[in-house]
Each structure stands twice: as C-alpha cells, then as structure tokens.
Amino acid sequence: AHKHEEVSNMATSKTGIPAALFVEDVDKFMASGEWGSNAEAALRKCDELYQKYKFLESNLMQKNLRLKQQIPEIKATLDMIRFVRSKSGEEFVTDFRLADNVYANARIKSDDKVCLWLGANVMLEYDIAEAETMLAKNHENALANTADIQLDLDFLRDQITTMEVNMARIYNWDVQQRRNAAAGTVAAAKA
C-alpha cells in the first residue's frame, strides 16, 4: 500500500504527466527495493521512465509545431473574413491563394456567406458572423493550447533532467558498492 500511496501523491503537470521521483538518498532508495533489487534493475526502470518522458516530449513538440503553423493561417483567414464583412454588399478585387506561392486575382461581391476549408477535402458554407465567431474561438484556443503545451514541455524537461540525475546517482552508487566489495575482498584476503 505504501508504494501505491507514494505514486498517487506524486505531483503531476496540468495535463496529468506524472512527476519523476527524485532519488535523494540512494542507499535508502536501493534498500527499499522500490525499483528492483539491484542497481541494474533500478537503472532499467529509470531508463524506461526516461524514454517515456522523451517520447511525450517528442509528441508535444510535434503538436506545438503544428499549432504554430496553424495559428497564422487561422489569423489570416479571420482577417479576411473581417475584411469581407466590412465590404458588405460591395464588389472588390483581391488575391487568393491557390497553393503555396500561387495566387489568383478575383473580383468578389461581398455577401453574408463564406466557404471555409475544414480539412480532409471538406468545405462548408457559413454565415459570415458565424464564421468569424468560430475562427476567433479557434484562434483563441490555438493560442491557449500552445501556452499549455509549452508549460508541459518545460515540466517534461525538468522530469527528464531528474531522471538523468537519478540514473547518474544510481550508477555512481553501484560503482561505489563494487569498489567497497572489492576492497572488502582484498582486505579479507590479506587477513
């Protein structure tokens, strides 16, 4: 029961990523057998947790990159919707993007409907006010998500550092134990 209580009481990030346990007293920690009966087992457990944190970090970095690419697109679309809305009932000329670095000139008569690409070859028609509201909310959510992801990345970097320190401390403890055992064997042989 003690082990489960300790794990459940560990701090977590805002999104539920568990905090790494810092091994302060290696002798006491190794005597507890919490991560195995020897240094090799404890190092395997440390490495397993370390790899999980690195995997989470990689996934969050990719997600953050995607969001940072989407934010300017959402903002540009939102700005265009606001521009079209300001030209209500008027005809105007604009350039629109066909593909990366390929634009076409178009004469548009503003009305109260716009079509938005939603992805996966899906386009939907919206009332201009509804589109503006939806895009403003998406933009706000994307900004909030990047802030949350950055907090999680900072938290993960701390956990990765903690696990690296734990591995070094356990490895050094193991080296010291082997030296002590070898010195004890030599002393016993001389006696």
PDB file of C-alpha atoms in Angstrom:
ATOM      1  CA  ALA A   1       0.000   0.000   0.000  1.00  0.00           C
ATOM      2  CA  HIS A   2       2.885   2.382   0.756  1.00  0.00           C
ATOM      3  CA  LYS A   3       4.245   2.225  -2.794  1.00  0.00           C
ATOM      4  CA  HIS A   4       0.829   2.989  -4.364  1.00  0.00           C
ATOM      5  CA  GLU A   5       0.205   5.896  -1.979  1.00  0.00           C
ATOM      6  CA  GLU A   6       3.574   7.382  -2.850  1.00  0.00           C
ATOM      7  CA  VAL A   7       2.896   7.172  -6.595  1.00  0.00           C
ATOM      8  CA  SER A   8      -0.607   8.650  -6.300  1.00  0.00           C
ATOM      9  CA  ASN A   9       0.690  11.548  -4.162  1.00  0.00           C
ATOM     10  CA  MET A  10       3.384  12.494  -6.680  1.00  0.00           C
ATOM     11  CA  ALA A  11       2.931  15.853  -8.378  1.00  0.00           C
ATOM     12  CA  THR A  12       1.647  15.950 -11.926  1.00  0.00           C
ATOM     13  CA  SER A  13       1.559  18.545 -14.658  1.00  0.00           C
ATOM     14  CA  LYS A  14      -1.633  20.409 -15.525  1.00  0.00           C
ATOM     15  CA  THR A  15      -2.389  17.738 -18.135  1.00  0.00           C
ATOM     16  CA  GLY A  16      -1.603  14.801 -15.841  1.00  0.00           C
ATOM     17  CA  ILE A  17       2.011  13.960 -16.686  1.00  0.00           C
ATOM     18  CA  PRO A  18       3.434  12.380 -13.519  1.00  0.00           C
ATOM     19  CA  ALA A  19       6.461  13.940 -11.862  1.00  0.00           C
ATOM     20  CA  ALA A  20       9.667  11.948 -11.683  1.00  0.00           C
ATOM     21  CA  LEU A  21      10.696  10.718  -8.261  1.00  0.00           C
ATOM     22  CA  PHE A  22      14.000  12.291  -7.222  1.00  0.00           C
ATOM     23  CA  VAL A  23      16.278   9.777  -5.531  1.00  0.00           C
ATOM     24  CA  GLU A  24      17.829  11.846  -2.766  1.00  0.00           C
ATOM     25  CA  ASP A  25      19.255   9.086  -0.554  1.00  0.00           C
ATOM     26  CA  VAL A  26      20.431   6.338  -2.895  1.00  0.00           C
ATOM     27  CA  ASP A  27      21.351   3.925  -0.067  1.00  0.00           C
ATOM     28  CA  LYS A  28      17.867   4.170   1.425  1.00  0.00           C
ATOM     29  CA  PHE A  29      16.218   4.015  -2.002  1.00  0.00           C
ATOM     30  CA  MET A  30      18.129   0.912  -3.081  1.00  0.00           C
ATOM     31  CA  ALA A  31      17.436  -0.763   0.279  1.00  0.00           C
ATOM     32  CA  SER A  32      13.689  -0.204  -0.263  1.00  0.00           C
ATOM     33  CA  GLY A  33      13.792  -2.307  -3.453  1.00  0.00           C
ATOM     34  CA  GLU A  34      11.169   0.011  -4.976  1.00  0.00           C
ATOM     35  CA  TRP A  35      12.666  -0.137  -8.478  1.00  0.00           C
ATOM     36  CA  GLY A  36      14.284  -3.548  -8.188  1.00  0.00           C
ATOM     37  CA  SER A  37      16.665  -5.489  -6.015  1.00  0.00           C
ATOM     38  CA  ASN A  38      19.861  -4.243  -7.635  1.00  0.00           C
ATOM     39  CA  ALA A  39      21.338  -1.247  -9.475  1.00  0.00           C
ATOM     40  CA  GLU A  40      20.845  -2.847 -12.888  1.00  0.00           C
ATOM     41  CA  ALA A  41      17.087  -3.248 -12.308  1.00  0.00           C
ATOM     42  CA  ALA A  42      16.816   0.293 -10.915  1.00  0.00           C
ATOM     43  CA  LEU A  43      18.701   1.684 -13.919  1.00  0.00           C
ATOM     44  CA  ARG A  44      16.375  -0.217 -16.288  1.00  0.00           C
ATOM     45  CA  LYS A  45      13.370   1.322 -14.503  1.00  0.00           C
ATOM     46  CA  CYS A  46      14.964   4.786 -14.695  1.00  0.00           C
ATOM     47  CA  ASP A  47      15.695   4.328 -18.385  1.00  0.00           C
ATOM     48  CA  GLU A  48      12.127   3.145 -19.034  1.00  0.00           C
ATOM     49  CA  LEU A  49      10.702   6.270 -17.375  1.00  0.00           C
ATOM     50  CA  TYR A  50      13.271   8.436 -19.137  1.00  0.00           C
ATOM     51  CA  GLN A  51      12.258   7.004 -22.526  1.00  0.00           C
ATOM     52  CA  LYS A  52       8.567   7.632 -21.751  1.00  0.00           C
ATOM     53  CA  TYR A  53       9.303  11.261 -20.906  1.00  0.00           C
ATOM     54  CA  LYS A  54      11.355  11.660 -24.100  1.00  0.00           C
ATOM     55  CA  PHE A  55       8.502  10.140 -26.153  1.00  0.00           C
ATOM     56  CA  LEU A  56       5.995  12.545 -24.591  1.00  0.00           C
ATOM     57  CA  GLU A  57       8.366  15.442 -25.227  1.00  0.00           C
ATOM     58  CA  SER A  58       8.708  14.470 -28.892  1.00  0.00           C
ATOM     59  CA  ASN A  59       4.928  14.221 -29.329  1.00  0.00           C
ATOM     60  CA  LEU A  60       4.316  17.561 -27.631  1.00  0.00           C
ATOM     61  CA  MET A  61       6.998  19.255 -29.737  1.00  0.00           C
ATOM     62  CA  GLN A  62       5.330  17.974 -32.927  1.00  0.00           C
ATOM     63  CA  LYS A  63       1.912  19.116 -31.704  1.00  0.00           C
ATOM     64  CA  ASN A  64       3.319  22.522 -30.793  1.00  0.00           C
ATOM     65  CA  LEU A  65       4.903  22.865 -34.237  1.00  0.00           C
ATOM     66  CA  ARG A  66       1.595  22.022 -35.965  1.00  0.00           C
ATOM     67  CA  LEU A  67      -0.261  24.570 -33.831  1.00  0.00           C
ATOM     68  CA  LYS A  68       2.340  27.256 -34.510  1.00  0.00           C
ATOM     69  CA  GLN A  69       1.881  26.645 -38.246  1.00  0.00           C
ATOM     70  CA  GLN A  70      -1.924  26.775 -37.968  1.00  0.00           C
ATOM     71  CA  ILE A  71      -2.124  29.993 -35.940  1.00  0.00           C
ATOM     72  CA  PRO A  72      -1.008  32.329 -38.767  1.00  0.00           C
ATOM     73  CA  GLU A  73      -3.385  30.570 -41.188  1.00  0.00           C
ATOM     74  CA  ILE A  74      -6.321  30.946 -38.799  1.00  0.00           C
ATOM     75  CA  LYS A  75      -5.412  34.599 -38.180  1.00  0.00           C
ATOM     76  CA  ALA A  76      -5.119  35.351 -41.925  1.00  0.00           C
ATOM     77  CA  THR A  77      -8.500  33.708 -42.590  1.00  0.00           C
ATOM     78  CA  LEU A  78     -10.065  35.608 -39.698  1.00  0.00           C
ATOM     79  CA  ASP A  79      -8.635  38.891 -41.022  1.00  0.00           C
ATOM     80  CA  MET A  80     -10.030  38.128 -44.482  1.00  0.00           C
ATOM     81  CA  ILE A  81     -13.484  37.364 -43.048  1.00  0.00           C
ATOM     82  CA  ARG A  82     -13.424  40.682 -41.203  1.00  0.00           C
ATOM     83  CA  PHE A  83     -12.364  42.463 -44.400  1.00  0.00           C
ATOM     84  CA  VAL A  84     -15.151  40.822 -46.422  1.00  0.00           C
ATOM     85  CA  ARG A  85     -17.615  41.710 -43.688  1.00  0.00           C
ATOM     86  CA  SER A  86     -16.505  45.362 -43.810  1.00  0.00           C
ATOM     87  CA  LYS A  87     -17.176  45.416 -47.586  1.00  0.00           C
ATOM     88  CA  SER A  88     -20.754  44.188 -47.135  1.00  0.00           C
ATOM     89  CA  GLY A  89     -22.628  44.441 -50.428  1.00  0.00           C
ATOM     90  CA  GLU A  90     -19.652  45.922 -52.315  1.00  0.00           C
ATOM     91  CA  GLU A  91     -17.585  44.373 -55.074  1.00  0.00           C
ATOM     92  CA  PHE A  92     -13.826  44.299 -54.587  1.00  0.00           C
ATOM     93  CA  VAL A  93     -10.703  42.745 -56.136  1.00  0.00           C
ATOM     94  CA  THR A  94      -8.393  40.541 -54.125  1.00  0.00           C
ATOM     95  CA  ASP A  95      -5.674  37.908 -54.492  1.00  0.00           C
ATOM     96  CA  PHE A  96      -6.346  34.496 -53.021  1.00  0.00           C
ATOM     97  CA  ARG A  97      -4.019  31.584 -52.572  1.00  0.00           C
ATOM     98  CA  LEU A  98      -4.445  28.555 -54.800  1.00  0.00           C
ATOM     99  CA  ALA A  99      -1.380  26.762 -53.456  1.00  0.00           C
ATOM    100  CA  ASP A 100       1.876  27.697 -51.757  1.00  0.00           C
ATOM    101  CA  ASN A 101       3.194  30.780 -53.577  1.00  0.00           C
ATOM    102  CA  VAL A 102       0.453  30.567 -56.239  1.00  0.00           C
ATOM    103  CA  TYR A 103      -2.195  33.276 -56.105  1.00  0.00           C
ATOM    104  CA  ALA A 104      -5.071  34.251 -58.369  1.00  0.00           C
ATOM    105  CA  ASN A 105      -6.836  37.578 -58.824  1.00  0.00           C
ATOM    106  CA  ALA A 106     -10.564  37.527 -58.169  1.00  0.00           C
ATOM    107  CA  ARG A 107     -13.425  40.013 -58.278  1.00  0.00           C
ATOM    108  CA  ILE A 108     -15.724  39.245 -55.358  1.00  0.00           C
ATOM    109  CA  LYS A 109     -19.100  40.636 -54.459  1.00  0.00           C
ATOM    110  CA  SER A 110     -19.412  40.564 -50.713  1.00  0.00           C
ATOM    111  CA  ASP A 111     -22.461  38.887 -49.238  1.00  0.00           C
ATOM    112  CA  ASP A 112     -23.309  37.310 -45.923  1.00  0.00           C
ATOM    113  CA  LYS A 113     -21.912  33.820 -46.708  1.00  0.00           C
ATOM    114  CA  VAL A 114     -18.354  32.443 -46.811  1.00  0.00           C
ATOM    115  CA  CYS A 115     -16.937  28.997 -47.504  1.00  0.00           C
ATOM    116  CA  LEU A 116     -14.195  27.627 -45.264  1.00  0.00           C
ATOM    117  CA  TRP A 117     -11.898  24.663 -45.838  1.00  0.00           C
ATOM    118  CA  LEU A 118     -12.093  22.462 -42.769  1.00  0.00           C
ATOM    119  CA  GLY A 119      -9.511  19.935 -43.928  1.00  0.00           C
ATOM    120  CA  ALA A 120      -9.748  16.427 -45.382  1.00  0.00           C
ATOM    121  CA  ASN A 121     -11.201  17.924 -48.587  1.00  0.00           C
ATOM    122  CA  VAL A 122     -14.195  19.331 -46.713  1.00  0.00           C
ATOM    123  CA  MET A 123     -15.545  22.816 -47.333  1.00  0.00           C
ATOM    124  CA  LEU A 124     -18.587  24.236 -45.565  1.00  0.00           C
ATOM    125  CA  GLU A 125     -20.589  27.382 -46.122  1.00  0.00           C
ATOM    126  CA  TYR A 126     -21.120  29.611 -43.084  1.00  0.00           C
ATOM    127  CA  ASP A 127     -22.862  32.861 -42.347  1.00  0.00           C
ATOM    128  CA  ILE A 128     -20.094  35.429 -42.156  1.00  0.00           C
ATOM    129  CA  ALA A 129     -20.823  36.226 -38.483  1.00  0.00           C
ATOM    130  CA  GLU A 130     -20.803  32.521 -37.581  1.00  0.00           C
ATOM    131  CA  ALA A 131     -17.513  32.001 -39.453  1.00  0.00           C
ATOM    132  CA  GLU A 132     -15.933  34.973 -37.692  1.00  0.00           C
ATOM    133  CA  THR A 133     -17.054  33.686 -34.277  1.00  0.00           C
ATOM    134  CA  MET A 134     -15.809  30.163 -34.999  1.00  0.00           C
ATOM    135  CA  LEU A 135     -12.423  31.330 -36.295  1.00  0.00           C
ATOM    136  CA  ALA A 136     -11.940  33.749 -33.399  1.00  0.00           C
ATOM    137  CA  LYS A 137     -12.640  30.902 -30.972  1.00  0.00           C
ATOM    138  CA  ASN A 138     -10.281  28.562 -32.886  1.00  0.00           C
ATOM    139  CA  HIS A 139      -7.559  31.221 -32.829  1.00  0.00           C
ATOM    140  CA  GLU A 140      -8.014  31.776 -29.094  1.00  0.00           C
ATOM    141  CA  ASN A 141      -7.966  28.009 -28.425  1.00  0.00           C
ATOM    142  CA  ALA A 142      -4.834  27.522 -30.536  1.00  0.00           C
ATOM    143  CA  LEU A 143      -3.011  30.254 -28.604  1.00  0.00           C
ATOM    144  CA  ALA A 144      -4.131  28.754 -25.268  1.00  0.00           C
ATOM    145  CA  ASN A 145      -3.083  25.258 -26.392  1.00  0.00           C
ATOM    146  CA  THR A 146       0.403  26.440 -27.371  1.00  0.00           C
ATOM    147  CA  ALA A 147       0.784  28.026 -23.924  1.00  0.00           C
ATOM    148  CA  ASP A 148      -0.348  24.783 -22.227  1.00  0.00           C
ATOM    149  CA  ILE A 149       1.974  22.710 -24.392  1.00  0.00           C
ATOM    150  CA  GLN A 150       4.879  24.996 -23.530  1.00  0.00           C
ATOM    151  CA  LEU A 151       4.160  24.508 -19.817  1.00  0.00           C
ATOM    152  CA  ASP A 152       4.076  20.729 -20.328  1.00  0.00           C
ATOM    153  CA  LEU A 153       7.344  20.850 -22.298  1.00  0.00           C
ATOM    154  CA  ASP A 154       9.005  22.825 -19.505  1.00  0.00           C
ATOM    155  CA  PHE A 155       7.647  20.322 -16.956  1.00  0.00           C
ATOM    156  CA  LEU A 156       8.878  17.374 -19.058  1.00  0.00           C
ATOM    157  CA  ARG A 157      12.359  18.863 -19.411  1.00  0.00           C
ATOM    158  CA  ASP A 158      12.544  19.054 -15.611  1.00  0.00           C
ATOM    159  CA  GLN A 159      11.450  15.406 -15.337  1.00  0.00           C
ATOM    160  CA  ILE A 160      13.968  14.311 -17.969  1.00  0.00           C
ATOM    161  CA  THR A 161      16.733  16.109 -16.072  1.00  0.00           C
ATOM    162  CA  THR A 162      15.585  14.474 -12.820  1.00  0.00           C
ATOM    163  CA  MET A 163      15.731  11.021 -14.428  1.00  0.00           C
ATOM    164  CA  GLU A 164      19.198  11.729 -15.862  1.00  0.00           C
ATOM    165  CA  VAL A 165      20.398  12.750 -12.400  1.00  0.00           C
ATOM    166  CA  ASN A 166      18.762   9.647 -10.861  1.00  0.00           C
ATOM    167  CA  MET A 167      20.496   7.371 -13.365  1.00  0.00           C
ATOM    168  CA  ALA A 168      23.871   9.006 -12.687  1.00  0.00           C
ATOM    169  CA  ARG A 169      23.395   8.781  -8.896  1.00  0.00           C
ATOM    170  CA  ILE A 170      22.345   5.101  -9.020  1.00  0.00           C
ATOM    171  CA  TYR A 171      25.187   4.238 -11.411  1.00  0.00           C
ATOM    172  CA  ASN A 172      27.722   6.024  -9.179  1.00  0.00           C
ATOM    173  CA  TRP A 173      26.258   4.281  -6.123  1.00  0.00           C
ATOM    174  CA  ASP A 174      26.677   0.930  -7.880  1.00  0.00           C
ATOM    175  CA  VAL A 175      30.300   1.719  -8.790  1.00  0.00           C
ATOM    176  CA  GLN A 176      30.992   2.681  -5.163  1.00  0.00           C
ATOM    177  CA  GLN A 177      29.335  -0.533  -3.893  1.00  0.00           C
ATOM    178  CA  ARG A 178      31.505  -2.609  -6.226  1.00  0.00           C
ATOM    179  CA  ARG A 179      34.640  -0.782  -5.095  1.00  0.00           C
ATOM    180  CA  ASN A 180      33.683  -1.339  -1.458  1.00  0.00           C
ATOM    181  CA  ALA A 181      33.030  -5.020  -2.132  1.00  0.00           C
ATOM    182  CA  ALA A 182      36.364  -5.358  -3.943  1.00  0.00           C
ATOM    183  CA  ALA A 183      38.192  -3.555  -1.126  1.00  0.00           C
ATOM    184  CA  GLY A 184      36.489  -5.840   1.415  1.00  0.00           C
ATOM    185  CA  THR A 185      37.553  -8.924  -0.562  1.00  0.00           C
ATOM    186  CA  VAL A 186      41.166  -7.694  -0.738  1.00  0.00           C
ATOM    187  CA  ALA A 187      41.190  -6.851   2.996  1.00  0.00           C
ATOM    188  CA  ALA A 188      39.756 -10.286   3.852  1.00  0.00           C
ATOM    189  CA  ALA A 189      42.378 -11.993   1.671  1.00  0.00           C
ATOM    190  CA  LYS A 190      45.216 -10.156   3.449  1.00  0.00           C
ATOM    191  CA  ALA A 191      43.914 -11.099   6.886  1.00  0.00           C
TER     192      ALA A 191
END
